Short mmCIF file of C-alpha atoms in Angstrom, two decimals:
data_model
loop_
_atom_site.label_atom_id
_atom_site.label_comp_id
_atom_site.label_asym_id
_atom_site.label_seq_id
_atom_site.Cartn_x
_atom_site.Cartn_y
_atom_site.Cartn_z
CA MET A 133 29.40 -6.56 -4.93
CA GLY A 134 27.31 -4.08 -3.14
CA ILE A 135 23.68 -4.47 -2.25
CA ARG A 136 21.62 -2.97 -5.11
CA THR A 137 18.34 -3.62 -3.57
CA SER A 138 16.93 -3.76 -0.17
CA VAL A 139 13.51 -5.45 0.41
CA ILE A 140 11.64 -3.19 3.56
CA VAL A 141 9.00 -5.10 4.90
CA PRO A 142 7.06 -3.39 8.58
CA ALA A 143 5.02 -5.60 10.37
CA TYR A 144 3.16 -5.68 13.49
CA GLN A 145 1.17 -8.71 15.25
CA ALA A 146 1.08 -9.97 11.51
CA TRP A 147 2.05 -13.84 12.18
CA ALA A 148 -0.63 -15.24 10.67
CA THR A 149 -0.09 -13.98 6.93
CA LEU A 150 4.01 -12.95 7.60
CA PRO A 151 5.63 -16.32 7.15
CA GLN A 152 4.04 -16.72 3.63
CA VAL A 153 5.05 -13.09 2.76
CA LEU A 154 9.02 -14.19 3.10
CA ASP A 155 8.94 -17.50 2.34
CA ALA A 156 8.34 -16.36 -1.05
CA LEU A 157 10.56 -13.63 -0.81
CA ARG A 158 13.68 -15.59 0.28
CA PRO A 159 14.61 -16.87 -3.54
CA GLN A 160 14.08 -13.38 -5.00
CA VAL A 161 16.33 -11.58 -2.18
CA GLU A 162 19.14 -14.06 -1.42
CA ARG A 163 21.52 -13.01 -3.60
CA PRO A 164 24.96 -11.17 -2.78
CA ASP A 165 23.46 -7.94 -4.13
CA ARG A 166 20.27 -7.85 -2.49
CA GLU A 167 17.94 -8.17 0.86
CA LEU A 168 15.99 -8.04 3.13
CA VAL A 169 14.80 -6.37 6.26
CA LEU A 170 12.23 -6.89 8.28
CA VAL A 171 10.78 -3.93 11.08
CA GLU A 172 8.89 -6.19 13.15
CA SER A 173 7.26 -3.70 15.96
CA SER A 174 5.12 -6.41 17.84
CA GLY A 175 7.13 -6.54 20.93
CA THR A 176 7.33 -10.27 21.49
CA LEU A 177 10.26 -11.52 19.93
CA THR A 178 13.33 -9.96 20.27
CA ALA A 179 16.15 -9.67 16.92
CA PRO A 180 18.01 -12.66 17.93
CA GLU A 181 14.82 -14.13 18.06
CA LEU A 182 13.39 -13.23 14.68
CA GLU A 183 17.03 -13.11 12.93
CA ARG A 184 17.37 -17.59 13.82
CA ARG A 185 14.04 -17.83 12.56
CA TRP A 186 14.55 -16.13 9.64
CA PRO A 187 18.92 -15.73 9.35
CA TRP A 188 18.57 -14.64 6.06
CA ALA A 189 16.61 -11.28 7.31
CA ARG A 190 18.22 -8.01 8.53
CA VAL A 191 15.49 -7.73 12.11
CA VAL A 192 15.00 -4.60 13.44
CA ALA A 193 12.71 -4.84 16.36
CA LEU A 194 11.22 -2.60 18.05
CA PRO A 195 9.88 -2.85 21.28
CA GLU A 196 6.09 -1.35 20.95
CA ARG A 197 4.09 -1.06 18.26
CA THR A 198 5.40 1.35 14.97
CA LEU A 199 2.81 2.82 12.34
CA PRO A 200 3.99 1.56 8.97
CA GLY A 201 5.79 5.06 7.83
CA LEU A 202 8.15 5.22 10.55
CA ALA A 203 9.25 1.53 10.47
CA ARG A 204 9.76 1.67 6.57
CA ASN A 205 12.14 4.98 8.05
CA LEU A 206 13.93 3.59 10.43
CA ALA A 207 14.52 0.74 8.01
CA LEU A 208 16.78 3.18 6.07
CA ASP A 209 19.16 3.33 8.60
CA VAL A 210 20.16 0.08 8.54
CA ALA A 211 19.27 -0.90 4.77
CA GLU A 212 21.83 -0.73 1.90
CA GLY A 213 20.70 -0.83 -1.02
CA GLU A 214 20.07 2.37 -3.33
CA LEU A 215 16.65 1.37 -4.78
CA LEU A 216 14.47 0.37 -1.90
CA ALA A 217 11.14 -2.11 -3.05
CA PHE A 218 8.29 -2.05 -0.50
CA THR A 219 5.77 -4.89 0.76
CA ASP A 220 3.53 -5.79 3.16
CA ALA A 221 3.52 -8.33 5.77
CA ASP A 222 -0.12 -9.03 3.70
CA ALA A 223 1.00 -9.31 1.01
CA VAL A 224 2.55 -12.26 -1.18
CA PRO A 225 5.00 -11.78 -3.82
CA GLU A 226 4.20 -13.52 -7.12
CA PRO A 227 7.99 -15.46 -8.49
CA GLY A 228 9.91 -13.12 -10.15
CA TRP A 229 8.31 -10.51 -8.29
CA LEU A 230 11.38 -8.08 -7.64
CA ASP A 231 12.96 -8.21 -11.54
CA ALA A 232 10.04 -7.13 -12.99
CA LEU A 233 10.08 -4.21 -10.62
CA GLU A 234 13.60 -3.78 -11.38
CA ARG A 235 13.21 -4.10 -14.75
CA ALA A 236 10.32 -1.61 -14.75
CA LEU A 237 12.40 1.75 -13.48
CA PRO A 238 13.50 3.79 -16.46
CA PRO A 239 15.99 6.27 -15.65
CA SER A 240 13.47 9.05 -15.88
CA ALA A 241 11.44 7.72 -13.27
CA ASP A 242 11.75 7.79 -9.23
CA ALA A 243 10.02 5.47 -8.36
CA VAL A 244 7.32 2.29 -9.93
CA ALA A 245 4.08 0.99 -8.75
CA GLY A 246 4.03 -2.62 -8.96
CA SER A 247 0.44 -4.78 -9.66
CA VAL A 248 -1.97 -6.27 -6.82
CA LEU A 249 -3.80 -9.44 -7.44
CA ASN A 250 -6.79 -9.99 -4.81
CA GLY A 251 -4.71 -12.72 -2.27
CA THR A 252 -8.99 -13.75 -1.15
CA PRO A 253 -10.95 -14.63 -4.17
CA GLU A 254 -12.76 -16.57 -2.30
CA SER A 255 -14.12 -14.08 0.26
CA SER A 256 -16.92 -12.05 -0.73
CA ILE A 257 -15.61 -9.81 2.16
CA GLY A 258 -12.12 -10.07 1.03
CA THR A 259 -12.91 -9.11 -2.82
CA SER A 260 -14.88 -6.14 -1.49
CA GLY A 261 -12.42 -5.01 0.37
CA TYR A 262 -9.77 -6.06 -2.76
CA LEU A 263 -11.61 -3.93 -4.86
CA LEU A 264 -12.42 -1.00 -3.22
CA GLU A 265 -8.88 -0.67 -2.05
CA PHE A 266 -6.82 -2.14 -4.74
CA VAL A 267 -8.73 -1.47 -8.21
CA GLU A 268 -6.40 0.67 -9.40
CA TRP A 269 -3.96 -1.78 -9.23
CA VAL A 270 -5.03 -4.08 -10.94
CA PRO A 271 -2.38 -5.79 -14.09
CA ARG A 272 -4.90 -4.25 -16.83
CA ARG A 273 -5.27 -1.31 -15.76
CA ARG A 274 -4.68 1.79 -18.30
CA GLY A 275 -2.08 3.85 -18.11
CA ALA A 276 0.31 4.64 -14.91
CA PRO A 277 -1.55 5.81 -11.59
CA ARG A 278 -1.81 8.68 -10.20
CA TYR A 279 0.09 7.22 -6.76
CA GLY A 280 1.19 3.51 -5.94
CA VAL A 281 0.39 1.49 -2.52
CA THR A 282 3.69 0.30 -0.34
CA CYS A 283 2.80 -3.11 -0.36
CA ASN A 284 3.94 -3.04 -4.37
CA LEU A 285 7.31 -0.46 -4.98
CA LEU A 286 9.99 0.61 -5.63
CA VAL A 287 11.87 3.71 -5.11
CA ARG A 288 14.88 5.05 -5.22
CA ARG A 289 16.83 6.11 -1.75
CA GLU A 290 17.64 9.83 -3.28
CA ALA A 291 14.28 10.15 -4.03
CA LEU A 292 13.08 8.81 -0.80
CA GLU A 293 15.58 11.01 0.80
CA LYS A 294 15.00 13.57 -0.70
CA ALA A 295 11.24 13.73 0.32
CA GLY A 296 12.43 13.18 4.38
CA GLY A 297 11.12 9.81 4.38
CA PHE A 298 7.59 9.02 4.38
CA PRO A 299 5.06 10.46 6.83
CA THR A 300 4.60 10.05 9.74
CA GLU A 301 1.93 11.28 11.32
CA VAL A 302 -1.01 9.56 8.32
CA TRP A 303 -1.81 6.00 8.65
CA PRO A 304 -3.48 4.50 6.32
CA GLY A 305 -2.11 6.99 2.98
CA GLU A 306 1.33 8.27 3.90
CA ASP A 307 2.32 5.60 0.42
CA THR A 308 -0.63 8.25 -1.16
CA ILE A 309 1.21 11.47 -0.15
CA PHE A 310 4.68 10.84 -0.95
CA THR A 311 3.81 8.83 -4.28
CA PHE A 312 1.41 11.79 -6.08
CA ARG A 313 4.01 13.90 -5.25
CA LEU A 314 6.61 12.61 -8.00
CA TRP A 315 3.60 11.67 -10.12
CA GLU A 316 3.16 15.22 -10.48
CA GLN A 317 6.38 15.20 -11.64
CA GLY A 318 5.92 12.65 -14.20
CA ARG A 319 8.54 10.39 -12.18
CA LEU A 320 6.26 7.70 -10.83
CA ASP A 321 6.08 4.64 -14.09
CA PHE A 322 4.07 1.43 -13.28
CA ALA A 323 5.43 -2.32 -13.85
CA PRO A 324 1.84 -4.33 -14.26
CA ASN A 325 3.85 -7.74 -14.40
CA ALA A 326 5.04 -7.42 -10.91
CA SER A 327 2.52 -7.71 -8.75
CA VAL A 328 2.00 -9.48 -5.63
CA ARG A 329 -0.86 -10.57 -3.97
CA HIS A 330 -3.18 -9.11 -1.01
CA LEU A 331 -4.54 -11.06 1.66
CA ASN A 332 -7.67 -8.83 2.49
CA ARG A 333 -9.02 -8.34 5.39
CA THR A 334 -11.85 -11.30 5.78
CA GLY A 335 -13.81 -10.52 8.13
CA LEU A 336 -17.21 -8.27 8.33
CA ARG A 337 -16.13 -5.64 11.44
CA ASP A 338 -12.47 -5.85 10.12
CA PHE A 339 -13.46 -4.78 6.90
CA VAL A 340 -15.56 -2.00 8.17
CA ARG A 341 -12.86 -1.18 10.61
CA HIS A 342 -10.27 -0.38 7.57
CA GLN A 343 -13.01 1.03 5.10
CA TYR A 344 -13.89 3.74 7.84
CA ARG A 345 -9.85 4.15 8.75
CA LEU A 346 -9.19 4.57 5.18
CA GLY A 347 -12.24 7.44 4.62
CA THR A 348 -10.45 9.12 7.82
CA SER A 349 -7.23 9.08 6.70
CA PHE A 350 -8.27 10.37 3.10
CA ALA A 351 -9.61 12.79 4.44
CA GLU A 352 -5.75 13.75 6.21
CA VAL A 353 -4.21 12.59 2.94
CA CYS A 354 -6.17 15.57 0.75
CA ARG A 355 -4.96 18.38 3.31
CA HIS A 356 -1.47 17.75 2.51
CA ILE A 357 -1.44 17.08 -1.72
CA ALA A 358 -3.87 18.31 -4.42
CA PHE A 359 -5.32 15.18 -5.30
CA PRO A 360 -7.92 16.11 -7.57
CA SER A 361 -11.08 14.45 -5.75
CA ARG A 362 -10.19 16.30 -2.51
CA LYS A 363 -12.97 18.94 -2.47
CA TYR A 364 -15.15 15.80 -1.43
CA THR A 365 -13.79 15.07 1.48
CA ARG A 366 -15.97 18.72 2.50
CA LEU A 367 -19.11 19.48 3.79
CA PRO A 368 -21.77 18.67 1.97
CA PHE A 369 -20.25 15.86 -0.02
CA ALA A 370 -18.30 14.38 2.21
CA PRO A 371 -21.65 11.82 3.00
CA VAL A 372 -22.27 10.54 -0.13
CA ALA A 373 -18.61 10.48 -1.77
CA GLY A 374 -18.33 6.83 -1.38
CA LEU A 375 -21.47 6.45 -3.11
CA MET A 376 -20.35 9.19 -5.50
CA ARG A 377 -17.51 6.16 -6.00
CA LEU A 378 -19.20 3.36 -6.97
CA PRO A 379 -19.69 4.51 -10.56
CA TRP A 380 -15.94 4.81 -11.62
CA LEU A 381 -15.33 1.74 -9.40
CA LEU A 382 -17.83 0.29 -11.46
CA LEU A 383 -16.12 1.36 -14.87
CA ARG A 384 -13.03 0.18 -13.64
CA VAL A 385 -13.97 -3.24 -12.86
CA VAL A 386 -15.43 -3.36 -16.18
CA ARG A 387 -13.05 -1.88 -18.47
CA TRP A 388 -9.64 -3.57 -16.50
CA ARG A 389 -11.70 -6.19 -15.36
CA ALA A 390 -11.03 -6.15 -11.92
CA LEU A 391 -13.41 -9.00 -11.06
CA PRO A 392 -12.53 -12.37 -12.67
CA ARG A 393 -15.23 -14.63 -11.86
CA ALA A 394 -18.18 -13.16 -9.79
CA ARG A 395 -19.01 -13.55 -5.90
CA PRO A 396 -22.22 -14.10 -4.11
CA GLY A 397 -22.67 -11.07 -2.10
CA VAL A 398 -19.86 -8.62 -3.24
CA VAL A 399 -21.81 -5.62 -4.96
CA PRO A 400 -23.90 -4.98 -0.86
CA LEU A 401 -20.35 -5.29 0.34
CA VAL A 402 -18.62 -2.92 -2.08
CA VAL A 403 -22.01 -0.32 -0.95
CA LEU A 404 -21.41 -1.10 2.50
CA GLY A 405 -17.75 -0.40 2.33
CA ALA A 406 -18.44 3.03 0.21
CA CYS A 407 -20.75 4.00 2.99
CA VAL A 408 -18.70 3.47 5.99
CA TRP A 409 -15.83 4.79 4.07
CA SER A 410 -17.90 8.06 3.79
CA ALA A 411 -18.43 8.01 7.53
CA GLY A 412 -14.81 8.36 8.18
CA LEU A 413 -14.62 11.07 5.79
CA THR A 414 -17.58 12.98 7.38
CA VAL A 415 -16.36 12.69 10.46
CA ALA A 416 -12.85 13.81 9.62
CA ALA A 417 -14.82 16.54 7.49
CA LEU A 418 -16.75 17.69 10.85
CA ARG A 419 -13.56 17.21 12.84
CA SER A 420 -11.62 20.04 10.12
CA PRO A 421 -13.89 22.21 8.96
CA SER A 422 -11.52 24.28 6.67
CA GLY A 423 -11.14 21.18 4.45
CA PRO A 424 -8.56 20.37 2.29
CA GLY A 425 -5.61 22.69 1.42
CA SER A 426 -4.83 23.60 4.80
CA ARG A 427 -1.90 23.21 5.01
CA GLY A 428 1.00 20.74 2.65
CA SER A 429 1.82 21.30 -0.53
CA VAL A 430 -1.43 21.87 -2.62
#
């Protein structure tokens, strides 16, 4: 029996969360038709050392930090599956995750995005980061999302190879570019029952830095694809675009019950995160005044 599904996990300095992720994956991939490919780029352990720790995984050990898009592309040279399942070193798959993803991929689709749960519900900072980044993939959402995230995604190898792999010059957001184009073609589906628990950043400094990075990268994403709200990545909208997101976010939180129980401090933290996201967006807009549509398939 050949390999049908390869699970690909890129990792960099993720020792606090990676063991938990791999422990959750082991019972799902230890069978003849599945495999796990770990692409580790911390540069501190060799492939044999990593394979001794996780002998059931195939390891690609890179000598220096490699961004996730390129790391996933490099895994294609090793992975044997006709289906490629992606998750991250800070996303813990629920039991039955991979089975649910495979069942949810219809012949008419090239990819299926799974749902993302809040893996840090006791942290106000972690919950705020979760709402700002992953509310589109709560299990109770209505309809298919316009794009997927690589912490929970199943893709046909043929479709990814046809696209030339994930963009390597954008991070984060390389998964948005690839999956949005599939959505435009009607070839992206959603699997609410295939869930991962995302272990969000719980330190204030890390939270702020990540929201800023998300803002700058969103501007770059919108230069590659015709994202519906791309006009707001330009001046004069960019400085207030984050605050303009808040009513949209509140509507989804209420409609999809994305926050089962209130956490003190979440509201001001979400507002802070939205403002920092806007700051990143604004800096990107000032650097590229031509704005969205300057390149890519828009």
